[in-house]
XYZ file of C-alpha atoms in Angstrom:
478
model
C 29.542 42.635 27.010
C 28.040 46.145 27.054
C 24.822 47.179 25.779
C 26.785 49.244 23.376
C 28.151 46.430 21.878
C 24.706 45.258 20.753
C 21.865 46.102 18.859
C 18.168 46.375 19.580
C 18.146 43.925 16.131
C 20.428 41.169 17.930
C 18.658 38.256 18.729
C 16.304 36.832 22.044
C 16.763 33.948 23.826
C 13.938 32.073 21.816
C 15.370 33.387 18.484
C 18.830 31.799 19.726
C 17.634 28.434 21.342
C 16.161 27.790 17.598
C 19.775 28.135 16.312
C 21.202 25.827 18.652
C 18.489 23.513 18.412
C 18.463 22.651 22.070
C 16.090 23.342 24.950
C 15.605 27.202 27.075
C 16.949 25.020 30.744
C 19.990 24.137 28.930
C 20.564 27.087 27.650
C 20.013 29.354 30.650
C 22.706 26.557 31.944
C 25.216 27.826 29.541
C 24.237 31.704 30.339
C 25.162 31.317 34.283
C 28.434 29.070 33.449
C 29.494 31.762 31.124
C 29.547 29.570 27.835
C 26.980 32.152 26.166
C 27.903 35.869 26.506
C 24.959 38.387 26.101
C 23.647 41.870 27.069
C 20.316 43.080 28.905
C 18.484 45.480 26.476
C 15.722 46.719 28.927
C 14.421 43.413 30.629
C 15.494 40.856 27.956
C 18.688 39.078 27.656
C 19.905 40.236 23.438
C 22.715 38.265 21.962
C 24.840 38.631 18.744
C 23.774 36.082 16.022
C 27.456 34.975 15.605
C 28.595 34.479 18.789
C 25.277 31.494 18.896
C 26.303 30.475 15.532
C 30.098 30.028 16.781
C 28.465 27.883 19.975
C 26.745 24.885 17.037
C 29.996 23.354 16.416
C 31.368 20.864 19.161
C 34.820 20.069 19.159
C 34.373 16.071 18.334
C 34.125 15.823 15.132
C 31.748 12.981 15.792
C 29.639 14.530 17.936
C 29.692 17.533 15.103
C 28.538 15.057 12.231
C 25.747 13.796 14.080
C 24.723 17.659 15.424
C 25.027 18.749 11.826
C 22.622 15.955 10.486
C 19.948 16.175 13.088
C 19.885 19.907 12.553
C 19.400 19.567 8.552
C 16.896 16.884 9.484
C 14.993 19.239 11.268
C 15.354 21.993 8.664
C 13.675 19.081 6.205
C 10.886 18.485 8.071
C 9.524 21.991 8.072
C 8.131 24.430 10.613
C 8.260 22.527 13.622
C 7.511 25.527 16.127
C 4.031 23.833 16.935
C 5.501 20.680 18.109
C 8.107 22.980 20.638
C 5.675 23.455 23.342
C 5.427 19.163 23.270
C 7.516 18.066 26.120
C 8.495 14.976 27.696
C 7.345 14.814 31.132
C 10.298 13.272 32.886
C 13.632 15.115 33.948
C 14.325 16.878 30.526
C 17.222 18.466 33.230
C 19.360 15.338 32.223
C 19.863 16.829 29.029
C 23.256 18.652 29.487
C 24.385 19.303 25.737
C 23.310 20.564 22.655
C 23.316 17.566 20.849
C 20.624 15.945 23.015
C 18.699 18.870 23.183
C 18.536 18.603 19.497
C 17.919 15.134 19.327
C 14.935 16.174 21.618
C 13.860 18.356 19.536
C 13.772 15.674 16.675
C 12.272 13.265 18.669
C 9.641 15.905 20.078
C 8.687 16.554 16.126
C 8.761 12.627 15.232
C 6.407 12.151 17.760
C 4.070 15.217 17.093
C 3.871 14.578 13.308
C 2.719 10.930 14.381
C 0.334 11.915 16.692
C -1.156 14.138 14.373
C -1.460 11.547 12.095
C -3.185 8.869 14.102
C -0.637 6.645 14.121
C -0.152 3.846 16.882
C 3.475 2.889 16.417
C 6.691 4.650 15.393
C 9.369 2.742 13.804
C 13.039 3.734 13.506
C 15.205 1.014 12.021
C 19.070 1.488 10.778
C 20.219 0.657 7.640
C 22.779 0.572 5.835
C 22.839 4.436 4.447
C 20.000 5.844 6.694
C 17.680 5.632 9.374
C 14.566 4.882 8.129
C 10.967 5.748 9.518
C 7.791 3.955 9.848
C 4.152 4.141 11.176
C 2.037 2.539 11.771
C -1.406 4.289 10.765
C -5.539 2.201 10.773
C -3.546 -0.865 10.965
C -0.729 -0.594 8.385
C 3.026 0.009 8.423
C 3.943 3.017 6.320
C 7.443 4.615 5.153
C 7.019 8.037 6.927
C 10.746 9.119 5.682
C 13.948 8.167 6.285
C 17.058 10.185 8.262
C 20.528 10.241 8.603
C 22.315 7.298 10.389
C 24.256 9.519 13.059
C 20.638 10.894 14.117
C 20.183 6.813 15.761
C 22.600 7.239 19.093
C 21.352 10.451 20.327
C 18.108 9.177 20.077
C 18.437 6.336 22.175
C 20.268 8.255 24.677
C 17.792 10.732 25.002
C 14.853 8.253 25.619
C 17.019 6.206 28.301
C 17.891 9.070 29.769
C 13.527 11.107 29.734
C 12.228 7.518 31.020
C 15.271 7.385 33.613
C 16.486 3.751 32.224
C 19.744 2.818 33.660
C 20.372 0.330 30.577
C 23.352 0.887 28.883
C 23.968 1.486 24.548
C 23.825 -1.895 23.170
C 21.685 -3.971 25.715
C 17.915 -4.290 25.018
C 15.914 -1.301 27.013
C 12.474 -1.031 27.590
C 10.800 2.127 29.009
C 8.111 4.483 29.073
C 7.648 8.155 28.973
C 4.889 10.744 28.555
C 4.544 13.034 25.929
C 2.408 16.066 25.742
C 0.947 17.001 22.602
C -0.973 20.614 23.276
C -2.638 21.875 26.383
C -4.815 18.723 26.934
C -3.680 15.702 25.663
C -0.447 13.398 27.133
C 0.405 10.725 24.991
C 2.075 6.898 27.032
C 4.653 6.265 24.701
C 6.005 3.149 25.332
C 9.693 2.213 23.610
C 11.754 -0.749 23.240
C 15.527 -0.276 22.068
C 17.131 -3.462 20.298
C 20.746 -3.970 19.136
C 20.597 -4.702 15.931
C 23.907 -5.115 13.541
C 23.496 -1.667 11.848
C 22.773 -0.048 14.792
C 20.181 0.012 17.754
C 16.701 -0.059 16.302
C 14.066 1.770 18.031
C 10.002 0.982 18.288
C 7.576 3.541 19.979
C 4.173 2.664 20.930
C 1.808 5.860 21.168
C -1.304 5.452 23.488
C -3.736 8.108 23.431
C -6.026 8.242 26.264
C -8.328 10.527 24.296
C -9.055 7.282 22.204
C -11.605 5.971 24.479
C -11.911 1.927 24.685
C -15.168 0.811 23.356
C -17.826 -1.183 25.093
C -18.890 -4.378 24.246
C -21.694 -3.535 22.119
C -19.266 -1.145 20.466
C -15.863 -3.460 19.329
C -17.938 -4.803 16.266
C -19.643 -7.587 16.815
C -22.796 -8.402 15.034
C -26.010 -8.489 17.005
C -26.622 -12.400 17.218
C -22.601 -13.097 17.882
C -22.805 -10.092 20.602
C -26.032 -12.325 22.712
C -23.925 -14.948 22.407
C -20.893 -13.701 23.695
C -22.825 -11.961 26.590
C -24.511 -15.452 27.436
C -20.977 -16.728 27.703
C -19.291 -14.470 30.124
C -22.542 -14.548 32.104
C -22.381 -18.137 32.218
C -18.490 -17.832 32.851
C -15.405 -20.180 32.208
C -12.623 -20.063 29.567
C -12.702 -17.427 26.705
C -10.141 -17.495 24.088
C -9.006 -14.529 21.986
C -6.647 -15.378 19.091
C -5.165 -14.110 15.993
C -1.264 -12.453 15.278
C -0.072 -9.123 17.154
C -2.244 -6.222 16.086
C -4.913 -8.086 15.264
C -7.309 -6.273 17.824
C -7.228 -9.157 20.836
C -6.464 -6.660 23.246
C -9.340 -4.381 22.452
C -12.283 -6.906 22.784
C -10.255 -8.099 25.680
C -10.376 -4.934 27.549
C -14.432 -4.665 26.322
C -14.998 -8.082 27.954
C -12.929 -6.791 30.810
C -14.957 -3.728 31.205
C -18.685 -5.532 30.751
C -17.927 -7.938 33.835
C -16.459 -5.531 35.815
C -19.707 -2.738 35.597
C -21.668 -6.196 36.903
C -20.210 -5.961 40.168
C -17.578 -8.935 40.212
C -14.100 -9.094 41.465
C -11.725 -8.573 38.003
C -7.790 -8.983 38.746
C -5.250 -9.170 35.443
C -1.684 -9.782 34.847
C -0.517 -7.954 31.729
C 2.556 -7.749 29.683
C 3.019 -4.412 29.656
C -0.637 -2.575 31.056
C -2.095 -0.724 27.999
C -5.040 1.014 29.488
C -6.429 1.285 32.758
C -9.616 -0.457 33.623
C -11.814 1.605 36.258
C -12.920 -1.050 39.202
C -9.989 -3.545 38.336
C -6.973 -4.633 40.302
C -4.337 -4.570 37.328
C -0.855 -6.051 37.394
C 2.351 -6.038 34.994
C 4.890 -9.286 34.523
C 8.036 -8.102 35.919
C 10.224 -11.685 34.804
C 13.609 -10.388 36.841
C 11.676 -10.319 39.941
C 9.893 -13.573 39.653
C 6.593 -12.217 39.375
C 5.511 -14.267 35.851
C 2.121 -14.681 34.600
C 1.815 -18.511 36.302
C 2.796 -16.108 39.605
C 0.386 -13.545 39.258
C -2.927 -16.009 38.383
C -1.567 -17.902 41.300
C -2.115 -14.587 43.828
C -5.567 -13.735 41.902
C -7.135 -17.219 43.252
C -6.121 -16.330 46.992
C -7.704 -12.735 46.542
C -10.784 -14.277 45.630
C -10.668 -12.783 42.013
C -14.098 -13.733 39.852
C -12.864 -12.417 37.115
C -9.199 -13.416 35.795
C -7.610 -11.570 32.967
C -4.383 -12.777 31.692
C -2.926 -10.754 28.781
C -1.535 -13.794 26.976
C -0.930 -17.633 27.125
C 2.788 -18.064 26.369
C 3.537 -21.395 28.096
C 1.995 -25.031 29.619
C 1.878 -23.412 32.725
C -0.048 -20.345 32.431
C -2.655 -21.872 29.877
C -2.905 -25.303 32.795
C -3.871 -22.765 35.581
C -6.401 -20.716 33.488
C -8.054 -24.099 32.791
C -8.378 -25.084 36.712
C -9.602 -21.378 37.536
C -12.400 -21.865 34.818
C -13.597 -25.096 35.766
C -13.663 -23.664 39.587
C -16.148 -21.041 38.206
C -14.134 -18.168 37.596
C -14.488 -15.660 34.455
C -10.749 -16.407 32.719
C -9.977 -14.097 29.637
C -6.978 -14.697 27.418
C -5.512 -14.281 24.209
C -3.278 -16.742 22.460
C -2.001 -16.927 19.085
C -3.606 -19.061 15.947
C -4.830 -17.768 12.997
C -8.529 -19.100 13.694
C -10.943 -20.699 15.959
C -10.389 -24.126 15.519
C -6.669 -23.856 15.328
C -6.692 -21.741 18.952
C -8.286 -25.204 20.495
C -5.382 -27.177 18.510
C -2.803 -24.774 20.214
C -4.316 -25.541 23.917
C -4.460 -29.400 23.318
C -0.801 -29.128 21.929
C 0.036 -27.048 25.594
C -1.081 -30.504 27.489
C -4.027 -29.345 28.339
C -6.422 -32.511 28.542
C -9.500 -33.048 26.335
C -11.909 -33.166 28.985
C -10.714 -30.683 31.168
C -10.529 -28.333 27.914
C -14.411 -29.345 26.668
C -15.752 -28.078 30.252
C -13.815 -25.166 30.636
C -14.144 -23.501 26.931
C -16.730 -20.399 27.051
C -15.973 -18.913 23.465
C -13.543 -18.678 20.761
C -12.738 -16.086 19.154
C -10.714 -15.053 15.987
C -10.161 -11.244 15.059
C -8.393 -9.187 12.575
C -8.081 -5.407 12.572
C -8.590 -4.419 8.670
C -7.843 -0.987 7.430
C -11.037 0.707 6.393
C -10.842 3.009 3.039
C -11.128 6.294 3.238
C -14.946 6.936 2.565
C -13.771 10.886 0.813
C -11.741 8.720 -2.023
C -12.506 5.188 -2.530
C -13.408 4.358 -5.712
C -14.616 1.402 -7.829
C -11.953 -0.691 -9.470
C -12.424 -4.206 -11.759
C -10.887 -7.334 -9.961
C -8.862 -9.557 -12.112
C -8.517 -13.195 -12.096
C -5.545 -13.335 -10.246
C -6.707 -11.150 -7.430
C -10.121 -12.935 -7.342
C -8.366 -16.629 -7.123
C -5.724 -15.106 -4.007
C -9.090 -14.113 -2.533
C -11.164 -17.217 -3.152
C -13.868 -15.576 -4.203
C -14.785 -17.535 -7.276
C -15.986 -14.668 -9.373
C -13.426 -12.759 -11.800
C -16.130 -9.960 -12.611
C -16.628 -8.924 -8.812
C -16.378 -4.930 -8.036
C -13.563 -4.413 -5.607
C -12.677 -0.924 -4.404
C -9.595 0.728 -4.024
C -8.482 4.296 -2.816
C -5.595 6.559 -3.337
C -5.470 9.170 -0.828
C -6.528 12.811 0.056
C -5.978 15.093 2.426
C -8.703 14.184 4.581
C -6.830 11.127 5.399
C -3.333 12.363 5.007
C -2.767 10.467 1.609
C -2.729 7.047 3.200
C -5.925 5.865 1.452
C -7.248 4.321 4.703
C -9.564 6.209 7.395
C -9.729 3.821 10.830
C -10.415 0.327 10.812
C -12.894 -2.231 11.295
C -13.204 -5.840 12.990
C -13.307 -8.863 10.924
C -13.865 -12.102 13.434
C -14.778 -15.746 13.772
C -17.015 -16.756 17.134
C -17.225 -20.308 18.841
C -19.735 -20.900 21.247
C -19.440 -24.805 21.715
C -22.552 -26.710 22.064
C -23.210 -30.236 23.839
C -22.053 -31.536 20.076
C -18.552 -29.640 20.101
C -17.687 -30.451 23.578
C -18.542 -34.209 22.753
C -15.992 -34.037 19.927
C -13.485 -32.592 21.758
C -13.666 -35.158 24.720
C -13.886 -37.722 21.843
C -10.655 -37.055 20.440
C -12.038 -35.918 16.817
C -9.643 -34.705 14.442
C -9.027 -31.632 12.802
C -12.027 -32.199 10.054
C -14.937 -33.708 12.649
C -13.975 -30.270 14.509
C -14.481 -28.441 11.716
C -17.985 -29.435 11.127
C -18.839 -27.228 14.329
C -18.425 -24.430 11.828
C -21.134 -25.523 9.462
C -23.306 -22.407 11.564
C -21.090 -20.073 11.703
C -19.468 -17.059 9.161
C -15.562 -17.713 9.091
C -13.461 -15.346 9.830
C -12.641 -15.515 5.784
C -16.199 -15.101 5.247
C -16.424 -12.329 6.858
C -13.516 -10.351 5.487
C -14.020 -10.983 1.747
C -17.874 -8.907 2.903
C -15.827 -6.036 3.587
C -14.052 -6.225 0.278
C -17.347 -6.469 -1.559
C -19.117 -3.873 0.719
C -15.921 -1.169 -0.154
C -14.896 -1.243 3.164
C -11.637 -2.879 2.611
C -9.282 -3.047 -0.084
C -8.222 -6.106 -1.930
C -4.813 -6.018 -0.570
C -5.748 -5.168 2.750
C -7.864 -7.991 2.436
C -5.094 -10.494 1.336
C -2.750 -9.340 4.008
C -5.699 -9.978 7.047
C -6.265 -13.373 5.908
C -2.387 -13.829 5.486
């Protein structure tokens, strides 16, 4: 084509690559193969607007519906020019046609528009007419949207194919890629990709290394609970983290993590997968196919002398029997399990095998934590709670003030601005380890709690405080 044939008003590369929806490598691809046909007006390549436009249709009409639908997906979701400079770290080279690139492109924005919104997971889960989007933002799952069902299978190639996964379409993939939101900031997304009946279903976890772990004296805890816990891990042997997923056990496990290590001492971990690393520890993923478990990996910690033994969860007999032996040795052994309280976390270890006495001398602490959503402080507002609400709560008293909040732009109409740690902490005494090695039942344990501010306790305070809503308070306490 000549440069007579054009016009100084035909369009640039950039203008064209936002038709086509797919990235300037692939394109550039196309210009050397001869797929794109164009003029140089001066120094810049120029380009009629309907020989791109003829380019957006592929010949499969399959491929075609699910190009189409990404492409009015991303006209729906609005200027996304400031999330085109995001890019995935890994290979984007593997992305040889344009309806990848345009997945990427959708996938790019999803990610950007989550970022900006705080949010710590990403959802995308088939259904029957759509693909529909969650996040997860201070703690709750949120409807962020929905989008078309054909948008599903380009996504999932696209991530196996950034995070180099050599899983095929319909077998479960995990992987990891990085994302990179501005000039400063790279995002670990991690994903897993399950087959699900209606299609493969797709979760993103976004960790932002600009949100800095707390310390210790940071995570929450009050100041009398905080002297406690510090007398325990100086002291060392078994402490217990428990509660459901997402209830924060990670956090104050990394804070613990962090306090022992900046005292000088040997820390090794096994994880499942490594969410943040620790300056001055030796940290270690559970890779199951190759035999290296998390019985394995405490195994290897005791012959390199480890002081300090951090194991991201107890899932089995096993793992929870060698924790036990490395406490009562004198080690430092952090772990999370899950119960929904203190008490019930030393039912769950007796119920693993582990033997009364052994369990008595080994236990440090106990701990129980929630992460609740904390209301927006720029639109909360007082609201009456009625009977119904006050007798779900167990708070006794129908007149009680409860606050509620419903959204502003400060924090992007979600009501809810961060969140805040409810817990439970068990310190056994002389008395509670007596019980334990006693065999006492589930109500003589309990009367080790006569001291201490349940977990319960503790949560309906941040209902009557305004921190927390009422059903943000229901839902902690489950």
């Amino acid at each position: 084509m000549s440069n007579k044939d054009i016009s100084r008003e035909a369009i640039a590369i950039d203008g064209a690559v936002r038709i086509l929806g797919i990235s300037k490598p692939t394109f550039y691809r196309w210009l050397e193969a001869g797929k794109v046909r164009g003029a140089k007006v001066g120094k810049q390549w120029r380009f009629r607007e309907e020989d791109i436009r003829a380019l957006m249709e592929p010949r499969d009409p399959a491929v075609s519906r699910r190009l189409i639908a990404i492409r009015n997906t991303l006209k729906t979701l609005g200027d996304i020019r400031s999330y085109e400079k995001g890019c995935f770290t890994e290979t984007l080279e593997l992305l040889k046609d344009e309806e990848e690139a345009a997945a990427c492109t959708l996938l790019k924005t999803l990610l950007g528009k989550a970022a900006e919104r705080r949010a710590t997971d990403l959802h995308l889960e088939p259904a029957p007419k759509a693909l529909r989007v969650r996040e997860r933002t201070s703690g709750r799952l949120r409807d962020a949207g929905s989008l078309p069902r054909e948008a599903i299978a380009p996504l999932a190639r696209v991530l196996r194919k950034v995070s180099c996964s050599r899983a095929d379409k319909g077998h479960m993939t995990d992987g990891r890629l990085l994302f990179s939101v501005g000039s400063d900031a790279t995002l670990d997304v991690r994903y897993h990709i399950f087959p699900s009946v209606q299609g493969e279903a797709v979760t993103l976890k976004l960790l932002d290394p600009r949100m800095t772990l707390p310390d210790l004296d940071k995570v929450g805890l009050e100041a009398g609970d905080l002297a406690d816990l510090r007398g325990a891990l100086r002291r060392g042997g078994l402490v217990l983290v428990s509660g459901p997923s997402g209830s924060g056990k990670t956090t104050l496990l990394y804070a613990m993590l962090r306090e022992l290590v900046s005292q000088g001492r040997k820390a090794m971990t096994v994880e499942d997968p490594v969410e943040h690393l620790i300056e001055g520890a030796v940290q270690s993923q559970v890779r199951p196919e190759e035999g290296f478990s998390f019985q394995n990996a405490l195994a290897g910690m005791l012959r390199h002398a480890a002081e300090v033994m951090m194991c991201g969860e107890i899932r089995d007999a096993g793992t929870a029997d060698l924790l036990v032996s490395a406490s009562l040795t004198g080690h430092h052994c952090l772990t999370t399990l899950h119960a929904p309280d203190a008490l019930r976390a030393l039912q769950r270890m007796l119920d693993l095998g582990i033997e009364r006495f052994r369990l008595a001398e080994a236990l440090a602490a106990v701990l129980a934590v929630r992460v609740v959503p904390r209301l927006c402080p720029r639109c909360r507002k007082k609201a009456p709670l009625d009977a119904t609400r006050a007798q779900e709560l167990g708070m006794g008293s129908v007149g009680t003030q409860a606050w509620e909040a419903e959204g502003c732009a400060s924090c992007h109409k979600t009501g809810r601005s961060g969140t805040t740690l409810a817990y439970e902490i068990l310190v056994p005494d002389a008395g509670l380890r007596d019980r334990i090695r006693e065999g006492a039942d589930a109500t003589a344990l309990a009367g080790a709690k006569a001291g201490m501010t349940s977990l319960k306790d503790r949560i309906l305070a941040k209902v009557r405080s305004g921190e927390t809503s009422v059903e943000d308070a229901i839902r902690a306490m489950g």
